[in-house]
mmCIF file of C-alpha atoms in Angstrom:
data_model
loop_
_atom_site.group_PDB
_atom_site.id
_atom_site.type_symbol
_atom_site.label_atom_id
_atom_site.label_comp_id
_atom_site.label_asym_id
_atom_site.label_seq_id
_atom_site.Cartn_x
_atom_site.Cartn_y
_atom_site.Cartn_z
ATOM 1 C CA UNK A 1 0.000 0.000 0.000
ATOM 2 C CA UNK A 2 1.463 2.925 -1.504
ATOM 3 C CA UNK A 3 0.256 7.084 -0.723
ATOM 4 C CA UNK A 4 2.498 10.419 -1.692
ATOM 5 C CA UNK A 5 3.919 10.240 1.437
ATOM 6 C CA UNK A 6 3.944 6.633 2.668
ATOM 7 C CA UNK A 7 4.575 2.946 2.179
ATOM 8 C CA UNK A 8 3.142 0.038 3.956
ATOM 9 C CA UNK A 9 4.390 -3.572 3.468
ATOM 10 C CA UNK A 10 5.322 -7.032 4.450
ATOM 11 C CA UNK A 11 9.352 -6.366 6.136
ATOM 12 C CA UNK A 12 10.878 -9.354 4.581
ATOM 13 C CA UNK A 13 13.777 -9.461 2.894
ATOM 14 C CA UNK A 14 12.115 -8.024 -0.602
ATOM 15 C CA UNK A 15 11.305 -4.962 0.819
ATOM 16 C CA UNK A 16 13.904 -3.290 0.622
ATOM 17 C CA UNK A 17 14.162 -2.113 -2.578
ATOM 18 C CA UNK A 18 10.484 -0.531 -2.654
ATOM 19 C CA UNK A 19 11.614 1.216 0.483
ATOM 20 C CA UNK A 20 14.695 2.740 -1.309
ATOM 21 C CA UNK A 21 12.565 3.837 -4.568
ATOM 22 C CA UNK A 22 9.843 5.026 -2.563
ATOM 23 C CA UNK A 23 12.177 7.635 -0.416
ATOM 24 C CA UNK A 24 14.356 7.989 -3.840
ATOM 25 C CA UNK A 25 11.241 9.356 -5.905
ATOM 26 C CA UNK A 26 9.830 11.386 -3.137
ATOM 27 C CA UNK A 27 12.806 13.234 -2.099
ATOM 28 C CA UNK A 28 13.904 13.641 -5.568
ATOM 29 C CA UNK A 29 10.701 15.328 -6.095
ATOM 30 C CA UNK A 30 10.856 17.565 -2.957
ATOM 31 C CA UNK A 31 14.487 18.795 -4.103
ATOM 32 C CA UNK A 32 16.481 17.612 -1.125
ATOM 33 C CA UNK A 33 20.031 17.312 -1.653
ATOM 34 C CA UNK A 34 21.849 14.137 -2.532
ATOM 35 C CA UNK A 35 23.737 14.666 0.656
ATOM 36 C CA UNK A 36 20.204 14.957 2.629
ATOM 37 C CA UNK A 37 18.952 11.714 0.474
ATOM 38 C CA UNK A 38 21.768 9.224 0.781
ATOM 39 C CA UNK A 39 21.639 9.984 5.281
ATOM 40 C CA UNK A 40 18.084 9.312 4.857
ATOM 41 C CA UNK A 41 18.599 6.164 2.766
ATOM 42 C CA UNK A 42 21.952 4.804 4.961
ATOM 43 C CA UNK A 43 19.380 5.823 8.638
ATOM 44 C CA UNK A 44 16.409 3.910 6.544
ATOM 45 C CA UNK A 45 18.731 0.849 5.785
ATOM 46 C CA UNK A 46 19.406 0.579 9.970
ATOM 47 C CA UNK A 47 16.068 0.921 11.533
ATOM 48 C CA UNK A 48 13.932 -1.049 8.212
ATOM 49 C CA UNK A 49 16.767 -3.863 8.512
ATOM 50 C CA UNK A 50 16.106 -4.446 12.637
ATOM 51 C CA UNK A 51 12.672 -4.947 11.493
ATOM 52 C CA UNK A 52 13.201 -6.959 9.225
ATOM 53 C CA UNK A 53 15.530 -9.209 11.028
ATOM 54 C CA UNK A 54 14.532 -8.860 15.243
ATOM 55 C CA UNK A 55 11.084 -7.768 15.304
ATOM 56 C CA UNK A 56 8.705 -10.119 14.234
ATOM 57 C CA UNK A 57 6.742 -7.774 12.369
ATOM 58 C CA UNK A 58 3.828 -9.172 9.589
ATOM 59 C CA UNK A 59 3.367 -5.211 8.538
ATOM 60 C CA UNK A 60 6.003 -1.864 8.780
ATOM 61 C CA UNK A 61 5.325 1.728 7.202
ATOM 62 C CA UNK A 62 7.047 4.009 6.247
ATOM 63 C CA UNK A 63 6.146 7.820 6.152
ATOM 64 C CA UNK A 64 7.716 11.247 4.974
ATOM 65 C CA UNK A 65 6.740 14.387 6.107
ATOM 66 C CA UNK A 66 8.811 17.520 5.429
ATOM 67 C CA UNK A 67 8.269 20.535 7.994
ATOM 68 C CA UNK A 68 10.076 23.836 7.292
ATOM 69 C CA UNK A 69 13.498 23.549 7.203
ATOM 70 C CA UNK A 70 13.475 19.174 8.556
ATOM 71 C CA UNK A 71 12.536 16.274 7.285
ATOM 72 C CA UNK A 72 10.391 13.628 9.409
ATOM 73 C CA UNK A 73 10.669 10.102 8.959
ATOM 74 C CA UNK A 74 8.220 8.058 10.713
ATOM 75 C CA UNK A 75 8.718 4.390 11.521
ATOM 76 C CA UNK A 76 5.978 2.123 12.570
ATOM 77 C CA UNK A 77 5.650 -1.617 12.623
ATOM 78 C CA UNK A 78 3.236 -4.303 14.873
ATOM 79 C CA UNK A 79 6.646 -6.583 16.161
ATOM 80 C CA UNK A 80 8.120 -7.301 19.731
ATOM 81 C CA UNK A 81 8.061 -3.818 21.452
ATOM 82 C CA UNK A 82 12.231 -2.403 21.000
ATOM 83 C CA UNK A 83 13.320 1.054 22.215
ATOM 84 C CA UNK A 84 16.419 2.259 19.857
ATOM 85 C CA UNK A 85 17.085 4.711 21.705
ATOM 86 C CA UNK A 86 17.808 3.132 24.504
ATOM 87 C CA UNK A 87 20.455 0.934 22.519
ATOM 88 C CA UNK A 88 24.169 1.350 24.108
ATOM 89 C CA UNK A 89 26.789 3.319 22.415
ATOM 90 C CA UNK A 90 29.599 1.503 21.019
ATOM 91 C CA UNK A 91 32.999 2.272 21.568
ATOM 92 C CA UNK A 92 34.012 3.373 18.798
ATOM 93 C CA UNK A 93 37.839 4.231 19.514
ATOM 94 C CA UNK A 94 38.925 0.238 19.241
ATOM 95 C CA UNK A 95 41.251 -0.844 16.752
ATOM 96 C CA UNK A 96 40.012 -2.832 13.786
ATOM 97 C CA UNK A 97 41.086 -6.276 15.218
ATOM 98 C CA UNK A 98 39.099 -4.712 18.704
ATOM 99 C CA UNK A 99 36.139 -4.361 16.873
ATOM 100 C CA UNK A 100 32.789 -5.394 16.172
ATOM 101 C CA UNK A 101 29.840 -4.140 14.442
ATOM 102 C CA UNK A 102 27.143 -4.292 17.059
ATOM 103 C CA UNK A 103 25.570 -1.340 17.620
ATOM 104 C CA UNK A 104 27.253 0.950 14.982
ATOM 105 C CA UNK A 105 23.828 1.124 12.820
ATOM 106 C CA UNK A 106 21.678 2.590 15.418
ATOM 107 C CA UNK A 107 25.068 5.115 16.349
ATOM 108 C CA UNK A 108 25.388 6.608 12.343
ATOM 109 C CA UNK A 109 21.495 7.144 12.676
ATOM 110 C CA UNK A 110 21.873 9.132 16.139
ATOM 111 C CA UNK A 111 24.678 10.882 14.780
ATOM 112 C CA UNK A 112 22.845 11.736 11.189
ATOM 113 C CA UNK A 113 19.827 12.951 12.784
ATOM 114 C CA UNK A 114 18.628 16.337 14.693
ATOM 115 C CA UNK A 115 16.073 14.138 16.956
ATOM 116 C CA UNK A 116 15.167 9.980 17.576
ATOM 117 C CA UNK A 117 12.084 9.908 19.410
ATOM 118 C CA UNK A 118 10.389 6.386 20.803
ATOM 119 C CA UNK A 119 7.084 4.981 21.666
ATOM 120 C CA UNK A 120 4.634 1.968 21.883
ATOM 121 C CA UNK A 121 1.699 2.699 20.975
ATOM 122 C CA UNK A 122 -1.739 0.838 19.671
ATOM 123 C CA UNK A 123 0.222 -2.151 19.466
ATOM 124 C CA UNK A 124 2.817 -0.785 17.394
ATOM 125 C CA UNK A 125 6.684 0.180 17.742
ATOM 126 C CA UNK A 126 6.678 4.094 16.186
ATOM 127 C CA UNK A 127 9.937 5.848 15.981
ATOM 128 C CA UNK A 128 10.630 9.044 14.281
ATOM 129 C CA UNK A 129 13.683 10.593 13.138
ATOM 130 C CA UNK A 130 14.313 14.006 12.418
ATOM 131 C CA UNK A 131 16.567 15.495 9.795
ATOM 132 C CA UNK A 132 18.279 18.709 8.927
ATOM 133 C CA UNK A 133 17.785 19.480 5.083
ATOM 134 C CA UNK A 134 19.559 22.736 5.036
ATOM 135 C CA UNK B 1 20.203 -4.358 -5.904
ATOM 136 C CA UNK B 2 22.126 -1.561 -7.422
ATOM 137 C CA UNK B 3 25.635 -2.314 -6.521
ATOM 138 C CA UNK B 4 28.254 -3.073 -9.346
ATOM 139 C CA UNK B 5 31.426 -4.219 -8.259
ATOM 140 C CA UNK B 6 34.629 -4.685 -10.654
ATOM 141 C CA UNK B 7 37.742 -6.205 -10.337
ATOM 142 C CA UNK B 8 41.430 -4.800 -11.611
ATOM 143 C CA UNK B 9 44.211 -7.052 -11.571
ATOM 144 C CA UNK B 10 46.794 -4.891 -10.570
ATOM 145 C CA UNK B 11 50.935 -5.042 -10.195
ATOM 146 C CA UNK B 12 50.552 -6.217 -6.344
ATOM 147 C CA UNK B 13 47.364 -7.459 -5.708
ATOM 148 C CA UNK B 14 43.775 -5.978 -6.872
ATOM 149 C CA UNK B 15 41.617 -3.228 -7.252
ATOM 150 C CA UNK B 16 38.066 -3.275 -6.455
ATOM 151 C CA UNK B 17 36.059 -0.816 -7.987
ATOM 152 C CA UNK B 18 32.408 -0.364 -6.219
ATOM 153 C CA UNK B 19 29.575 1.462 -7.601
ATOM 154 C CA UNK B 20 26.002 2.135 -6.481
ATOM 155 C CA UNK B 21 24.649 1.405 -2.514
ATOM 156 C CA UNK B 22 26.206 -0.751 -0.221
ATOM 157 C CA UNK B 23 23.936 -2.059 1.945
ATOM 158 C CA UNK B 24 21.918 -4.343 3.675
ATOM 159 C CA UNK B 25 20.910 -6.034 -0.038
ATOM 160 C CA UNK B 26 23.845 -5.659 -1.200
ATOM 161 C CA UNK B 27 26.549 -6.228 1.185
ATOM 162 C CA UNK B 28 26.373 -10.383 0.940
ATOM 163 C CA UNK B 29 27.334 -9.897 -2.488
ATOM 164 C CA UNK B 30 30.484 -8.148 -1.962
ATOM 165 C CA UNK B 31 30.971 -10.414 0.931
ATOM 166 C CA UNK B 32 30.934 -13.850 -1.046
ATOM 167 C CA UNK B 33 33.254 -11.991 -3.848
ATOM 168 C CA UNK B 34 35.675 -11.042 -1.793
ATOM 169 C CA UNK B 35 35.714 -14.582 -0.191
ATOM 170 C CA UNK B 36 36.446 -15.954 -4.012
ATOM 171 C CA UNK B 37 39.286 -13.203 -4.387
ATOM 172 C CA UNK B 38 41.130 -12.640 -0.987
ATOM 173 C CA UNK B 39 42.560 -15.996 -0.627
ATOM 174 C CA UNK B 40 44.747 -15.227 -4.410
ATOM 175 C CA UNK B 41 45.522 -11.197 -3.737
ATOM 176 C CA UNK B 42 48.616 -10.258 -1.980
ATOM 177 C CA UNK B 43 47.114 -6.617 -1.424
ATOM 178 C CA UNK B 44 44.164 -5.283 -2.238
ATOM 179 C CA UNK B 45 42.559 -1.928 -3.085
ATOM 180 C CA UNK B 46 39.216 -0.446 -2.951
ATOM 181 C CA UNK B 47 38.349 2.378 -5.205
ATOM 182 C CA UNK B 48 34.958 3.773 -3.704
ATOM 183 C CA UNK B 49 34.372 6.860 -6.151
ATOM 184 C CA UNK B 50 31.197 5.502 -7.438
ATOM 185 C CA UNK B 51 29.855 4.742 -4.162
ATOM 186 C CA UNK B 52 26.723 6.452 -3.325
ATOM 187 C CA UNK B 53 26.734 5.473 0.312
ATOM 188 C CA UNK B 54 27.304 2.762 2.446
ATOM 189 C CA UNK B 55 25.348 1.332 5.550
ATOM 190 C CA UNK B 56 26.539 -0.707 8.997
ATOM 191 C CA UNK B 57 25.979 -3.959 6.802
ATOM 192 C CA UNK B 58 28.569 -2.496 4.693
ATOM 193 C CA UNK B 59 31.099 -1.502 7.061
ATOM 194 C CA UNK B 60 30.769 -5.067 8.287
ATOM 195 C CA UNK B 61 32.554 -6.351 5.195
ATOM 196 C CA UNK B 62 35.034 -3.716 4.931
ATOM 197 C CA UNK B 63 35.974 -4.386 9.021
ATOM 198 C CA UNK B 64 36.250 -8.200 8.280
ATOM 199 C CA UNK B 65 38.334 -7.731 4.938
ATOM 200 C CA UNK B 66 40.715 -5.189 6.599
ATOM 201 C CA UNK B 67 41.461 -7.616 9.653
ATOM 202 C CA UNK B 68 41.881 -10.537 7.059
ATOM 203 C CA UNK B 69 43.988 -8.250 4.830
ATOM 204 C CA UNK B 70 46.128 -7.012 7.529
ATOM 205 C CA UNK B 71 47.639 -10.080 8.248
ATOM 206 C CA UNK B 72 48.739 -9.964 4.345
ATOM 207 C CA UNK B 73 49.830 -7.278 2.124
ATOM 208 C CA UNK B 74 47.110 -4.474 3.819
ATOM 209 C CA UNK B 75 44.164 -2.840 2.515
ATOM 210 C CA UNK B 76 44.016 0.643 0.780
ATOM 211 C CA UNK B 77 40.461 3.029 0.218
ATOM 212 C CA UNK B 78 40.835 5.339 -2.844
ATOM 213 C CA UNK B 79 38.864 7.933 -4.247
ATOM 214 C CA UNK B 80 36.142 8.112 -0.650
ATOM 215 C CA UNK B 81 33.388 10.415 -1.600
ATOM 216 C CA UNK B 82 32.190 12.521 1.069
ATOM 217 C CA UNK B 83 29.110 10.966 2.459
ATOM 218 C CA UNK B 84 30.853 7.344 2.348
ATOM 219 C CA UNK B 85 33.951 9.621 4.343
ATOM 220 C CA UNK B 86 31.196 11.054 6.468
ATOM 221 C CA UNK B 87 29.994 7.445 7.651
ATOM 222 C CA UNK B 88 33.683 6.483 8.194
ATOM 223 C CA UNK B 89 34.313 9.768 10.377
ATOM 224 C CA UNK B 90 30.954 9.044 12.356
ATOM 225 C CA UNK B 91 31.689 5.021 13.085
ATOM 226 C CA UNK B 92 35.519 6.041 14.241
ATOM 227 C CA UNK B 93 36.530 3.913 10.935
ATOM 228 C CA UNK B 94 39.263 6.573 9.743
ATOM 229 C CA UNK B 95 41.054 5.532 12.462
ATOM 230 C CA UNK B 96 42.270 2.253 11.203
ATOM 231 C CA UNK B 97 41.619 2.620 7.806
ATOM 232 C CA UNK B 98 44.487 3.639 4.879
ATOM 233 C CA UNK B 99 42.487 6.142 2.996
ATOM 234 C CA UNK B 100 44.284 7.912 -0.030
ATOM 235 C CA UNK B 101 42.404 10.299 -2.158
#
């Protein structure tokens, strides 16, 4: 199920690539810059791939809503109720041999976005994340 | 989807050329390639300049092909756009990586 401003669908592993045009064609259309686009896509790629892989989820949507001078980007899917905000910071000072990758998703969409705001709500994890499109 | 990836012989080892999104679709398929080439490549070298951007399940391959490279000839990044750099800056990455553009 498809609108202007968002997508609902199965999160399997297909999904992916409807998620990527639909943000591709809409932000294209609303001028943001390719800079803007490809944070949007990389924080997109995080949260829609924890759904896909932890939640549990049977239906996930997706929706866009640009105010002023941000962009909102709304997350909500029916899985097991998860808080990413409340996910621990890696360290990431460790060598390359030191390190692993848990955790470094949810850290490049903290550090991409102005705002990461959590709650359960009618059943469903929502999460929205705020970007600067100056 | 969407990423191409193209390989260089080169004097000491290879060149890997990327172009397009590496990410969570696309990561396993740089993943098993690398697995084919690594074993025969002394050094190798990634040219990024046609990468649009690159996720956590990207950086994933790149961490477990510079620990397997740096017990060999090393690992070099060339050409790093700036949102790929921006993602590298972010996860700490520059620290350890060779990066020559």
């Amino acid at each position: 199920m498809q609108n202007k401003n968002s997508i609902t669908l199965v999160p399997d592993s297909a999904s992916y690539t409807a998620v990527q045009t639909f943000l591709e064609q809409r932000l294209e259309e609303d001028g943001v810059s390719l800079r803007v686009q490809n944070r949007v896509q990389v924080a997109t790629d995080e949260i829609w791939s924890n759904i896909v892989h932890y939640s549990g989820a049977t239906q996930a949507s997706l929706t866009l809503r640009p105010e002023g001078e941000t962009l909102l980007l709304h997350f909500a899917d029916n899985g097991k109720p998860y808080d990413p905000t409340a996910a621990p910071e890696p360290d990431t000072t460790l060598s390359a041999d030191e390190r692993s990758i848990g955790g470094l998703g949810l850290h490049m969409v903290r550090k991409m976005t102005t705002a990461m705001t959590y709650r359960f709500a009618d059943g469903e994890n929502k999460l929205e994340l705020t970007f600067d499109i100056k | 989807m969407s990423l191409k990836i193209e390989k260089v012989p080169a004097d000491t080892g290879i060149t890997v050329a990327l172009a397009g999104r590496l990410d969570t679709s696309t990561a396993p398929e740089l993943e098993a390639e690398l697995e084919k080439l690594l074993p025969a490549a002394a050094a190798l070298t990634f040219d990024l300049a046609n990468l649009e951007y690159i996720s956590s399940a990207g950086l994933r391959v790149i961490l477990k092909t510079q620990k397997e490279m740096s017990r060999k000839g090393g690992m070099r990044l060339i050409h790093v756009p700036e949102t790929v750099m921006e993602v590298f800056d972010i996860t700490g990455f520059v620290d350890f990586l060779t990066i020559e553009n």
